[in-house]
Tab-separated table of C-alpha atoms and ligand atoms in Angstrom:
chain	number	residue	atom	x	y	z
A	1	MET	CA	116.498	85.157	135.110
A	2	LYS	CA	118.607	82.640	137.067
A	3	LYS	CA	122.296	83.346	137.436
A	4	ASN	CA	123.783	80.756	139.729
A	5	ILE	CA	123.042	77.113	139.108
A	6	VAL	CA	124.075	74.091	141.130
A	7	ILE	CA	124.320	70.752	139.331
A	8	LEU	CA	124.730	67.751	141.615
A	9	GLY	CA	124.214	63.988	141.743
A	10	THR	CA	121.144	62.526	143.447
A	11	GLN	CA	122.306	58.900	143.612
A	12	TRP	CA	125.720	57.265	144.170
A	13	GLY	CA	127.704	59.254	141.624
A	14	ASP	CA	128.258	58.817	137.879
A	15	GLU	CA	124.780	60.142	137.067
A	16	GLY	CA	126.124	62.009	134.040
A	17	LYS	CA	126.853	65.306	135.831
A	18	GLY	CA	129.842	66.098	133.634
A	19	LYS	CA	127.831	65.919	130.433
A	20	ILE	CA	125.127	68.221	131.797
A	21	VAL	CA	127.610	70.694	133.302
A	22	ASP	CA	129.374	70.847	129.927
A	23	TYR	CA	126.084	71.422	128.115
A	24	ILE	CA	124.792	74.119	130.454
A	25	SER	CA	128.145	75.896	130.749
A	26	SER	CA	128.061	77.053	127.143
A	27	ASP	CA	126.135	79.968	128.577
A	28	ALA	CA	128.137	80.464	131.786
A	29	SER	CA	131.072	82.655	132.764
A	30	TYR	CA	132.309	80.516	135.660
A	31	VAL	CA	132.221	76.785	136.392
A	32	VAL	CA	133.111	75.817	139.941
A	33	ARG	CA	134.145	72.526	141.549
A	34	TYR	CA	133.367	72.793	145.267
A	35	GLN	CA	134.086	69.381	146.864
A	36	GLY	CA	135.715	66.022	146.280
A	37	GLY	CA	138.954	65.608	144.412
A	38	HIS	CA	140.280	63.436	141.598
A	39	ASN	CA	138.097	60.575	142.819
A	40	ALA	CA	135.540	62.162	140.472
A	41	GLY	CA	135.435	61.098	136.830
A	42	HIS	CA	133.247	63.300	134.644
A	43	THR	CA	132.857	62.260	131.031
A	44	LEU	CA	132.260	64.665	128.163
A	45	VAL	CA	131.635	63.487	124.622
A	46	VAL	CA	131.762	66.116	121.920
A	47	ASN	CA	131.722	65.093	118.247
A	48	GLU	CA	132.496	61.522	119.286
A	49	LYS	CA	135.612	62.618	121.160
A	50	LYS	CA	135.609	61.538	124.799
A	51	ILE	CA	137.305	63.521	127.538
A	52	ILE	CA	137.268	62.453	131.186
A	53	LEU	CA	137.874	65.168	133.756
A	54	HIS	CA	138.752	64.513	137.386
A	55	LEU	CA	139.610	67.926	138.825
A	56	ILE	CA	139.198	70.532	136.094
A	57	PRO	CA	135.583	71.796	135.995
A	58	SER	CA	133.566	70.258	133.155
A	59	GLY	CA	132.655	73.583	131.544
A	60	LEU	CA	136.172	74.383	130.385
A	61	LEU	CA	135.705	72.987	126.881
A	62	HIS	CA	133.882	76.249	126.167
A	63	GLN	CA	136.574	78.824	125.434
A	64	ASN	CA	134.936	81.658	127.357
A	65	THR	CA	134.414	79.949	130.689
A	66	ILE	CA	136.640	80.338	133.708
A	67	GLY	CA	137.150	77.336	135.978
A	68	ILE	CA	137.354	77.593	139.730
A	69	ILE	CA	138.678	74.840	141.983
A	70	ALA	CA	137.319	76.147	145.246
A	71	ASN	CA	138.390	75.658	148.838
A	72	GLY	CA	136.206	72.574	149.403
A	73	VAL	CA	138.155	70.534	146.845
A	74	VAL	CA	141.169	68.437	147.866
A	75	VAL	CA	143.840	68.933	145.211
A	76	SER	CA	146.667	66.723	144.037
A	77	PRO	CA	149.044	69.107	142.198
A	78	ALA	CA	150.506	66.181	140.242
A	79	GLU	CA	147.070	65.034	139.033
A	80	LEU	CA	146.041	68.585	138.195
A	81	ILE	CA	149.086	69.051	135.984
A	82	LYS	CA	148.512	65.667	134.348
A	83	GLU	CA	144.997	66.782	133.490
A	84	ILE	CA	146.107	70.152	132.125
A	85	LYS	CA	148.591	68.318	129.861
A	86	MET	CA	145.913	65.865	128.735
A	87	LEU	CA	143.687	68.785	127.763
A	88	GLU	CA	146.517	70.519	125.918
A	89	LYS	CA	147.087	67.332	123.896
A	90	ASN	CA	143.426	67.678	122.923
A	91	ASN	CA	143.941	71.322	121.927
A	92	ILE	CA	142.090	72.669	124.933
A	93	PHE	CA	144.128	75.368	126.612
A	94	ILE	CA	143.188	76.489	130.072
A	95	ASN	CA	146.061	78.862	130.723
A	96	LYS	CA	144.719	81.835	132.745
A	97	ARG	CA	141.282	80.185	132.757
A	98	VAL	CA	141.565	78.126	135.961
A	99	PHE	CA	141.971	79.436	139.491
A	100	ILE	CA	142.562	77.354	142.603
A	101	SER	CA	141.706	78.402	146.110
A	102	ASP	CA	144.672	79.010	148.381
A	103	ALA	CA	142.641	77.201	151.067
A	104	SER	CA	142.245	73.905	149.166
A	105	PRO	CA	143.937	71.081	151.080
A	106	LEU	CA	146.635	69.191	149.195
A	107	ILE	CA	146.579	65.496	148.389
A	108	LEU	CA	150.112	64.126	148.563
A	109	GLN	CA	151.608	60.644	148.313
A	110	TYR	CA	151.152	59.851	152.011
A	111	HIS	CA	147.370	60.278	151.669
A	112	ILE	CA	147.314	57.770	148.840
A	113	GLU	CA	149.520	55.283	150.699
A	114	MET	CA	147.297	55.613	153.768
A	115	ASP	CA	144.106	55.136	151.721
A	116	ILE	CA	145.525	51.970	150.159
A	117	ALA	CA	146.948	50.623	153.438
A	118	ARG	CA	143.634	51.145	155.234
A	119	GLU	CA	141.586	49.432	152.563
A	120	LYS	CA	144.001	46.504	152.602
A	121	LYS	CA	143.786	46.163	156.380
A	122	LEU	CA	139.965	46.343	156.301
A	123	GLY	CA	139.930	43.249	154.077
A	124	ILE	CA	136.352	42.114	153.466
A	125	ASN	CA	135.108	45.243	155.250
A	126	ALA	CA	136.868	47.568	152.812
A	127	LEU	CA	134.843	50.540	151.520
A	128	GLY	CA	135.996	50.210	147.927
A	129	THR	CA	137.511	53.698	147.780
A	130	THR	CA	139.047	55.018	144.600
A	131	GLY	CA	142.461	54.838	146.283
A	132	ARG	CA	143.091	58.496	145.523
A	133	GLY	CA	143.837	59.560	149.108
A	134	ILE	CA	140.572	61.466	149.485
A	135	GLY	CA	139.632	60.310	153.006
A	136	PRO	CA	143.058	60.943	154.555
A	137	ALA	CA	143.301	64.385	152.879
A	138	TYR	CA	139.961	65.484	154.354
A	139	GLU	CA	141.012	64.042	157.718
A	140	ASP	CA	144.062	66.295	157.664
A	141	LYS	CA	141.836	69.278	156.906
A	142	ILE	CA	139.518	68.577	159.832
A	143	ALA	CA	142.458	67.786	162.123
A	144	ARG	CA	143.931	71.184	161.205
A	145	ARG	CA	147.244	69.764	160.043
A	146	ALA	CA	146.690	69.895	156.265
A	147	LEU	CA	149.109	71.487	153.900
A	148	ARG	CA	147.065	73.700	151.624
A	149	ILE	CA	147.556	75.102	148.158
A	150	GLY	CA	148.503	78.495	149.644
A	151	ASP	CA	151.354	76.841	151.543
A	152	LEU	CA	153.061	76.108	148.234
A	153	LYS	CA	153.962	79.782	148.105
A	154	ASN	CA	156.241	79.446	151.109
A	155	GLU	CA	158.828	76.848	150.124
A	156	LYS	CA	160.957	77.176	153.272
A	157	ASN	CA	158.083	76.457	155.610
A	158	LEU	CA	156.804	73.757	153.304
A	159	SER	CA	159.837	71.556	153.816
A	160	THR	CA	159.651	71.775	157.621
A	161	ARG	CA	155.911	71.085	157.738
A	162	LEU	CA	156.149	68.261	155.253
A	163	GLU	CA	158.868	66.561	157.316
A	164	LYS	CA	156.648	66.707	160.419
A	165	ILE	CA	153.536	65.393	158.671
A	166	VAL	CA	155.405	62.557	156.984
A	167	HIS	CA	156.883	61.611	160.347
A	168	TYR	CA	153.330	61.429	161.748
A	169	TYR	CA	152.105	59.312	158.796
A	170	ASN	CA	155.107	56.993	158.847
A	171	HIS	CA	154.436	56.174	162.465
A	172	GLN	CA	151.000	54.797	161.532
A	173	LEU	CA	151.956	53.371	158.158
A	174	VAL	CA	154.879	51.360	159.497
A	175	ASN	CA	153.679	50.404	162.976
A	176	PHE	CA	149.977	49.906	162.483
A	177	TYR	CA	149.602	49.065	158.797
A	178	GLN	CA	152.964	47.299	158.275
A	179	HIS	CA	153.319	49.465	155.186
A	180	LYS	CA	156.535	50.826	153.715
A	181	PRO	CA	157.623	54.240	155.061
A	182	ILE	CA	157.623	57.401	152.986
A	183	ASP	CA	160.559	59.755	152.433
A	184	TYR	CA	159.459	63.379	152.720
A	185	LYS	CA	162.428	64.478	150.581
A	186	ILE	CA	161.030	62.521	147.633
A	187	ILE	CA	157.617	64.141	148.098
A	188	LEU	CA	159.278	67.559	148.244
A	189	ARG	CA	161.406	66.787	145.184
A	190	ASP	CA	158.285	65.909	143.170
A	191	LEU	CA	156.228	68.763	144.568
A	192	LEU	CA	158.617	71.665	143.938
A	193	PRO	CA	158.432	71.645	140.120
A	194	THR	CA	154.616	71.587	140.265
A	195	ILE	CA	154.621	74.872	142.185
A	196	ASP	CA	155.938	76.813	139.181
A	197	VAL	CA	153.095	75.478	137.043
A	198	ILE	CA	150.256	76.282	139.411
A	199	HIS	CA	151.674	79.328	141.219
A	200	ASP	CA	149.754	81.878	139.169
A	201	MET	CA	146.480	79.971	139.476
A	202	ILE	CA	146.425	80.335	143.261
A	203	GLN	CA	143.820	82.893	144.273
A	204	ASP	CA	141.230	83.858	146.857
A	205	THR	CA	138.510	82.138	144.841
A	206	THR	CA	135.784	83.237	147.273
A	207	ASN	CA	136.591	86.800	146.353
A	208	ILE	CA	136.528	85.993	142.609
A	209	LEU	CA	133.061	84.471	143.004
A	210	HIS	CA	131.713	87.379	145.060
A	211	LYS	CA	132.847	89.750	142.343
A	212	ALA	CA	131.270	87.548	139.669
A	213	ILE	CA	127.985	87.589	141.578
A	214	LYS	CA	128.158	91.379	141.934
A	215	ASP	CA	128.802	91.653	138.180
A	216	LYS	CA	125.781	89.390	137.526
A	217	LYS	CA	127.850	86.727	135.769
A	218	LYS	CA	126.380	83.275	135.271
A	219	ILE	CA	127.952	80.631	137.486
A	220	VAL	CA	127.597	76.842	137.371
A	221	PHE	CA	128.552	74.922	140.523
A	222	GLU	CA	129.572	71.368	139.608
A	223	GLY	CA	129.030	68.639	142.189
A	224	ALA	CA	131.153	65.538	142.369
A	225	GLN	CA	129.983	62.129	143.649
A	226	GLY	CA	126.306	61.833	144.587
A	227	SER	CA	123.952	62.561	147.475
A	228	PHE	CA	124.223	59.093	149.024
A	229	LEU	CA	127.996	59.221	149.041
A	230	ASP	CA	127.738	62.371	151.197
A	231	ILE	CA	129.681	62.100	154.461
A	232	ASP	CA	126.630	63.180	156.519
A	233	HIS	CA	123.626	62.117	154.448
A	234	GLY	CA	124.963	59.081	152.616
A	235	THR	CA	125.051	55.378	153.414
A	236	TYR	CA	127.763	55.840	156.051
A	237	PRO	CA	130.434	54.476	156.334
A	238	TYR	CA	130.229	53.557	152.633
A	239	VAL	CA	130.572	57.178	151.583
A	240	THR	CA	133.186	59.632	150.445
A	241	SER	CA	134.669	62.182	152.842
A	242	SER	CA	133.008	65.401	151.672
A	243	ASN	CA	129.546	66.949	151.487
A	244	SER	CA	128.348	66.108	148.016
A	245	THR	CA	124.903	67.492	148.867
A	246	VAL	CA	124.083	71.157	148.357
A	247	GLY	CA	125.601	72.317	151.660
A	248	GLY	CA	128.984	71.553	150.152
A	249	VAL	CA	128.540	74.474	147.777
A	250	ILE	CA	128.249	76.945	150.631
A	251	THR	CA	131.173	75.748	152.736
A	252	GLY	CA	133.183	74.693	149.708
A	253	THR	CA	133.134	78.089	147.993
A	254	GLY	CA	132.152	80.822	150.441
A	255	VAL	CA	129.067	81.691	148.391
A	256	GLY	CA	125.994	82.008	150.587
A	257	PRO	CA	122.696	80.119	150.107
A	258	LYS	CA	120.765	83.211	148.995
A	259	ASP	CA	122.991	83.369	145.927
A	260	LEU	CA	122.026	79.900	144.682
A	261	ASP	CA	119.145	80.427	142.278
A	262	TYR	CA	118.452	76.955	140.951
A	263	ILE	CA	119.509	73.477	142.062
A	264	LEU	CA	119.403	70.774	139.416
A	265	GLY	CA	119.576	67.146	140.553
A	266	ILE	CA	121.050	64.716	138.038
A	267	THR	CA	119.416	61.281	138.117
A	268	LYS	CA	120.121	58.276	135.978
A	269	ALA	CA	116.950	56.649	134.633
A	270	TYR	CA	118.106	53.620	136.668
A	271	SER	CA	120.759	53.326	139.387
A	272	THR	CA	124.426	52.448	139.656
A	273	ARG	CA	126.929	52.279	142.432
A	274	VAL	CA	130.678	51.654	142.328
A	275	GLY	CA	132.360	50.430	145.498
A	276	TYR	CA	130.700	48.663	148.410
A	277	GLY	CA	127.694	49.599	150.529
A	278	PRO	CA	123.887	49.460	150.576
A	279	PHE	CA	122.130	49.390	147.208
A	280	PRO	CA	118.510	48.258	147.722
A	281	THR	CA	117.483	48.069	144.060
A	282	GLU	CA	120.581	46.229	142.835
A	283	VAL	CA	119.962	43.712	140.042
A	284	PHE	CA	122.025	40.804	138.780
A	285	ASP	CA	122.104	38.465	135.782
A	286	ASP	CA	120.390	39.584	132.577
A	287	LYS	CA	119.148	42.964	133.858
A	288	ASP	CA	122.611	43.824	135.139
A	289	ARG	CA	124.006	42.760	131.766
A	290	HIS	CA	121.504	45.049	130.021
A	291	PHE	CA	122.401	48.138	132.115
A	292	SER	CA	126.075	47.329	132.126
A	293	ASN	CA	126.477	46.716	128.401
A	294	LYS	CA	124.044	49.286	127.064
A	295	GLY	CA	125.040	51.936	129.624
A	296	HIS	CA	128.781	51.113	129.535
A	297	GLU	CA	128.729	51.055	133.301
A	298	PHE	CA	132.426	50.971	134.111
A	299	GLY	CA	133.990	53.578	136.406
A	300	SER	CA	135.430	56.668	134.698
A	301	THR	CA	138.153	56.946	137.351
A	302	THR	CA	139.067	53.369	138.275
A	303	GLY	CA	137.555	51.335	135.419
A	304	ARG	CA	135.719	49.122	137.939
A	305	LYS	CA	132.443	47.562	136.896
A	306	ARG	CA	129.565	49.545	138.376
A	307	ARG	CA	126.815	47.691	140.210
A	308	THR	CA	123.448	48.378	138.565
A	309	GLY	CA	119.790	48.493	139.633
A	310	TRP	CA	116.351	50.000	139.132
A	311	LEU	CA	115.588	53.621	139.900
A	312	ASP	CA	115.206	54.083	143.646
A	313	ALA	CA	112.519	56.729	144.189
A	314	VAL	CA	112.692	56.451	147.984
A	315	SER	CA	116.250	57.724	148.037
A	316	LEU	CA	115.493	60.114	145.167
A	317	CYS	CA	112.706	61.757	147.205
A	318	ARG	CA	115.178	62.082	150.040
A	319	ALA	CA	117.706	63.677	147.653
A	320	VAL	CA	115.061	66.185	146.549
A	321	LYS	CA	114.633	67.290	150.163
A	322	ILE	CA	118.223	67.317	151.388
A	323	ASN	CA	119.320	69.340	148.368
A	324	SER	CA	116.280	71.641	148.008
A	325	LEU	CA	116.148	70.575	144.378
A	326	SER	CA	114.459	72.937	141.928
A	327	SER	CA	114.204	70.238	139.295
A	328	LEU	CA	115.572	66.985	137.966
A	329	CYS	CA	117.551	66.039	134.890
A	330	ILE	CA	117.020	62.390	133.900
A	331	THR	CA	120.053	60.945	132.116
A	332	LYS	CA	120.625	57.733	130.174
A	333	LEU	CA	116.971	57.312	129.273
A	334	ASP	CA	118.170	55.574	126.095
A	335	VAL	CA	119.690	52.762	128.168
A	336	LEU	CA	116.143	51.642	129.014
A	337	ASP	CA	115.344	51.184	125.293
A	338	GLY	CA	114.316	47.601	124.560
A	339	LEU	CA	113.246	46.564	128.069
A	340	ASP	CA	109.794	44.930	128.360
A	341	GLU	CA	109.251	46.151	131.879
A	342	ILE	CA	110.807	48.972	133.900
A	343	LYS	CA	110.598	49.155	137.678
A	344	ILE	CA	110.765	51.987	140.178
A	345	CYS	CA	111.264	51.340	143.892
A	346	VAL	CA	108.498	53.299	145.622
A	347	ALA	CA	108.939	52.075	149.216
A	348	TYR	CA	111.308	50.170	151.487
A	349	LYS	CA	109.953	47.378	153.691
A	350	ASN	CA	111.680	45.920	156.742
A	351	ILE	CA	111.837	42.146	156.161
A	352	ASP	CA	111.595	41.358	159.892
A	353	THR	CA	108.794	43.696	160.967
A	354	LEU	CA	107.162	44.089	157.514
A	355	GLU	CA	106.920	47.802	158.305
A	356	ILE	CA	107.413	50.418	155.610
A	357	ILE	CA	110.580	52.360	156.392
A	358	SER	CA	110.790	55.987	155.355
A	359	PHE	CA	114.577	56.037	155.285
A	360	PRO	CA	116.745	53.364	156.939
A	361	ASP	CA	119.162	54.174	159.724
A	362	ILE	CA	122.694	52.805	159.576
A	363	ASN	CA	121.781	49.360	160.906
A	364	GLU	CA	118.575	48.939	158.924
A	365	TRP	CA	119.899	48.916	155.361
A	366	GLU	CA	120.559	45.186	155.356
A	367	LYS	CA	117.015	44.453	156.477
A	368	ILE	CA	115.097	46.351	153.844
A	369	VAL	CA	113.628	45.080	150.615
A	370	PRO	CA	112.402	47.344	147.816
A	371	ILE	CA	108.719	47.535	146.904
A	372	TYR	CA	108.442	48.099	143.177
A	373	LYS	CA	105.932	49.660	140.867
A	374	SER	CA	106.077	48.311	137.342
A	375	TYR	CA	105.956	50.377	134.141
A	376	PRO	CA	105.722	49.238	130.521
A	377	GLY	CA	108.935	49.479	128.533
A	378	TRP	CA	109.295	50.640	124.927
A	379	THR	CA	110.813	49.290	121.763
A	380	LYS	CA	111.271	52.578	119.876
A	381	LYS	CA	114.771	54.057	120.083
A	382	THR	CA	115.177	57.136	122.326
A	383	LEU	CA	118.951	57.345	121.745
A	384	GLY	CA	119.724	60.814	120.428
A	385	ALA	CA	116.168	62.142	120.815
A	386	LYS	CA	116.128	65.950	120.920
A	387	LYS	CA	112.445	66.741	121.429
A	388	MET	CA	109.753	65.389	123.753
A	389	GLU	CA	107.722	64.509	120.659
A	390	ASP	CA	110.488	62.066	119.678
A	391	LEU	CA	109.898	59.948	122.779
A	392	PRO	CA	107.471	57.018	122.786
A	393	TYR	CA	104.338	57.258	124.919
A	394	GLU	CA	105.763	54.835	127.513
A	395	ALA	CA	108.859	56.994	128.005
A	396	HIS	CA	106.620	60.041	128.587
A	397	HIS	CA	104.711	57.980	131.114
A	398	TYR	CA	107.940	56.941	132.872
A	399	ILE	CA	109.192	60.550	133.100
A	400	ASN	CA	105.783	61.811	134.268
A	401	SER	CA	105.711	59.116	136.947
A	402	ILE	CA	109.108	60.228	138.276
A	403	GLU	CA	107.787	63.804	138.441
A	404	GLU	CA	104.678	62.652	140.251
A	405	ILE	CA	106.467	60.442	142.784
A	406	THR	CA	109.133	63.029	143.584
A	407	GLN	CA	106.827	66.043	143.221
A	408	THR	CA	109.639	67.624	141.242
A	409	PRO	CA	109.660	68.721	137.607
A	410	VAL	CA	111.983	67.099	135.088
A	411	ASP	CA	113.538	70.008	133.172
A	412	ILE	CA	116.154	68.118	131.139
A	413	ILE	CA	116.395	64.614	129.657
A	414	SER	CA	119.653	63.184	128.361
A	415	THR	CA	119.331	60.631	125.595
A	416	GLY	CA	122.918	59.674	124.813
A	417	PRO	CA	126.523	60.429	125.750
A	418	GLU	CA	127.038	63.151	123.100
A	419	ARG	CA	126.670	66.771	124.148
A	420	SER	CA	123.892	67.156	121.593
A	421	ASP	CA	121.873	64.109	122.793
A	422	ILE	CA	119.604	66.161	125.001
A	423	ILE	CA	116.011	67.318	125.441
A	424	LEU	CA	115.859	70.714	127.070
A	425	ILE	CA	112.353	71.069	128.443
A	426	LYS	CA	113.211	74.320	130.205
A	427	ASP	CA	116.205	76.595	129.821
A	428	VAL	CA	117.605	76.505	133.337
A	429	PHE	CA	119.030	80.027	133.158
A	430	GLU	CA	115.733	81.413	131.908
A	431	CYS	CA	113.125	79.565	133.957
B	1	LIG	P1	129.517	61.778	136.220
B	1	LIG	O1	130.574	61.298	137.151
B	1	LIG	O2	128.219	62.042	136.924
B	1	LIG	O3	129.947	62.942	135.376
B	1	LIG	O4	129.219	60.576	135.219
B	1	LIG	P2	130.340	59.652	134.473
B	1	LIG	O5	130.942	60.443	133.393
B	1	LIG	O6	131.239	59.016	135.469
B	1	LIG	O7	129.410	58.499	133.927
B	1	LIG	C1	128.363	58.730	133.064
B	1	LIG	C2	128.577	57.908	131.803
B	1	LIG	O8	127.386	57.902	131.041
B	1	LIG	C3	129.643	58.485	130.874
B	1	LIG	O9	130.241	57.433	130.186
B	1	LIG	C4	128.828	59.364	129.925
B	1	LIG	O10	129.469	59.535	128.659
B	1	LIG	C5	127.576	58.544	129.782
B	1	LIG	N1	126.345	59.312	129.559
B	1	LIG	C6	125.961	60.510	130.071
B	1	LIG	N2	124.698	60.788	129.710
B	1	LIG	C7	124.275	59.751	128.956
B	1	LIG	C8	123.033	59.435	128.317
B	1	LIG	O11	122.046	60.168	128.379
B	1	LIG	N3	122.972	58.248	127.644
B	1	LIG	C9	124.033	57.394	127.562
B	1	LIG	N4	123.881	56.261	126.898
B	1	LIG	N5	125.208	57.669	128.152
B	1	LIG	C10	125.313	58.813	128.844
B	2	LIG	P1	131.744	61.135	140.301
B	2	LIG	O1	131.994	62.600	140.582
B	2	LIG	C1	131.049	57.149	141.867
B	2	LIG	C2	132.934	56.158	145.689
B	2	LIG	C3	134.022	55.104	145.704
B	2	LIG	C4	133.782	54.492	147.076
B	2	LIG	C5	133.422	55.714	147.922
B	2	LIG	C6	134.579	56.300	148.711
B	2	LIG	O2	132.429	60.637	139.088
B	2	LIG	O3	130.307	60.813	140.373
B	2	LIG	P2	136.682	57.748	147.972
B	2	LIG	O4	137.804	57.446	147.026
B	2	LIG	O5	135.895	58.962	147.620
B	2	LIG	O6	137.130	57.775	149.417
B	2	LIG	O7	135.683	56.474	147.853
B	2	LIG	O8	132.933	56.693	147.012
B	2	LIG	N1	133.166	57.295	144.764
B	2	LIG	C7	132.478	57.464	143.618
B	2	LIG	N2	131.564	56.675	143.014
B	2	LIG	N3	131.376	58.348	141.323
B	2	LIG	C8	132.284	59.147	141.941
B	2	LIG	O9	132.518	60.397	141.508
B	2	LIG	C9	132.898	58.702	143.108
B	2	LIG	N4	133.839	59.223	143.940
B	2	LIG	C10	133.964	58.356	144.942
B	2	LIG	O10	133.829	54.155	144.671
B	2	LIG	O11	132.656	53.662	147.036
B	3	LIG	MG1	131.871	59.687	137.347
């Protein structure tokens, strides 16, 4: 029996991770966020009620799960409290059910101002960040100047350190970015009341997880973003600032690789990307309208329209390898309902040399064109299907083809936004 399951995105984020984490967590004791921050937007739909989570792990709708925000996550205390309040308004109480690592770096106002100022200065070369201060917060971590959650416990030191950091940021904000300066006293004023709320959640989460593993508890590790937004393996520089691939679990929690039993890659039946950067299978016009309207492809965090495209099996095969995927979960199959033809990109070709490229380097992305294989579409509705037998022949063929191309089994298919719109081919804890 599997105990510890990683669920992560294999594309450019928004694959439907939240829905699958929520579904699988009904059986778990712990659900763990290990990287990213409130740039994530994970949507859960239960009995037609929609909840979007940014920082709180997506398994917390189940009363018996404990949420961990581990050391790899960058945490905005203000956003965390906003989310806790939102959940309480929805009668979901997480008191004593969420623990935050003392080593998680903080996101404070100066990170957000810096993120916004940088994007503005980049102009047409902007990355299209979520503007949540993610990049600057991870920079502080790597530069060893970050204030961390544990520092909130020492208020006297906090003020002195905050003053120094704000001084450092103001120098850049004012002189280089011609941005307004920040007053550290205002940041401190807003931060102090948040400490009371989160004080008791601050823990050595690595230790909690080691104990859970020893006690043979089931743990779900919830990825944010997707494999090609990974800082090392993504389409750099159009990436986020953390490791959204499987390595992020190890460094982001302190749980070693031998304790990860099963790694599930979430893949939309087509592709989307929000923000700028390479997207070889991008479509426009009527196909984009189809994906966009039927799939409601608007960002869960920023509301931006997502770019859409066909499934890219070249990058998916790469995601299988860089994450050591055990299996795939195909989401949003229902969005393909009604298409005459469905395409999968099976190779990339360099338009200058006409060579087939296995995976482009940084400078090659602009020169590649996708080579497609075409599949017949279906007219029968798959929305809400709960058994393989409910799917039309062509949908079986499409799923089988993805398995064949990626040499990876598809263990779960999602057929609608609702928690119950799902085909469980294998029970991931049992297989
Ligand atoms: P995440 O960031 O990976 O958790 O994904 P998001 O929540 O940002 O985006 C996925 C969107 O697709 C959300 O609006 C979900 O409610 C929705 N969704 C998830 N699975 C399915 C599915 O199988 N079919 C349809 N139609 N919508 C889905
Ligand atoms: P979930 O977890 C989709 C994208 C941004 C931008 C780039 C860098 O919901 O899948 P950042 O603010 O992280 O510095 O932005 O990454 N991005 C996401 N795209 N889903 C996400 O999260 C994303 N988080 C960041 O749009 O292109
Ligand atoms: Mg999302």
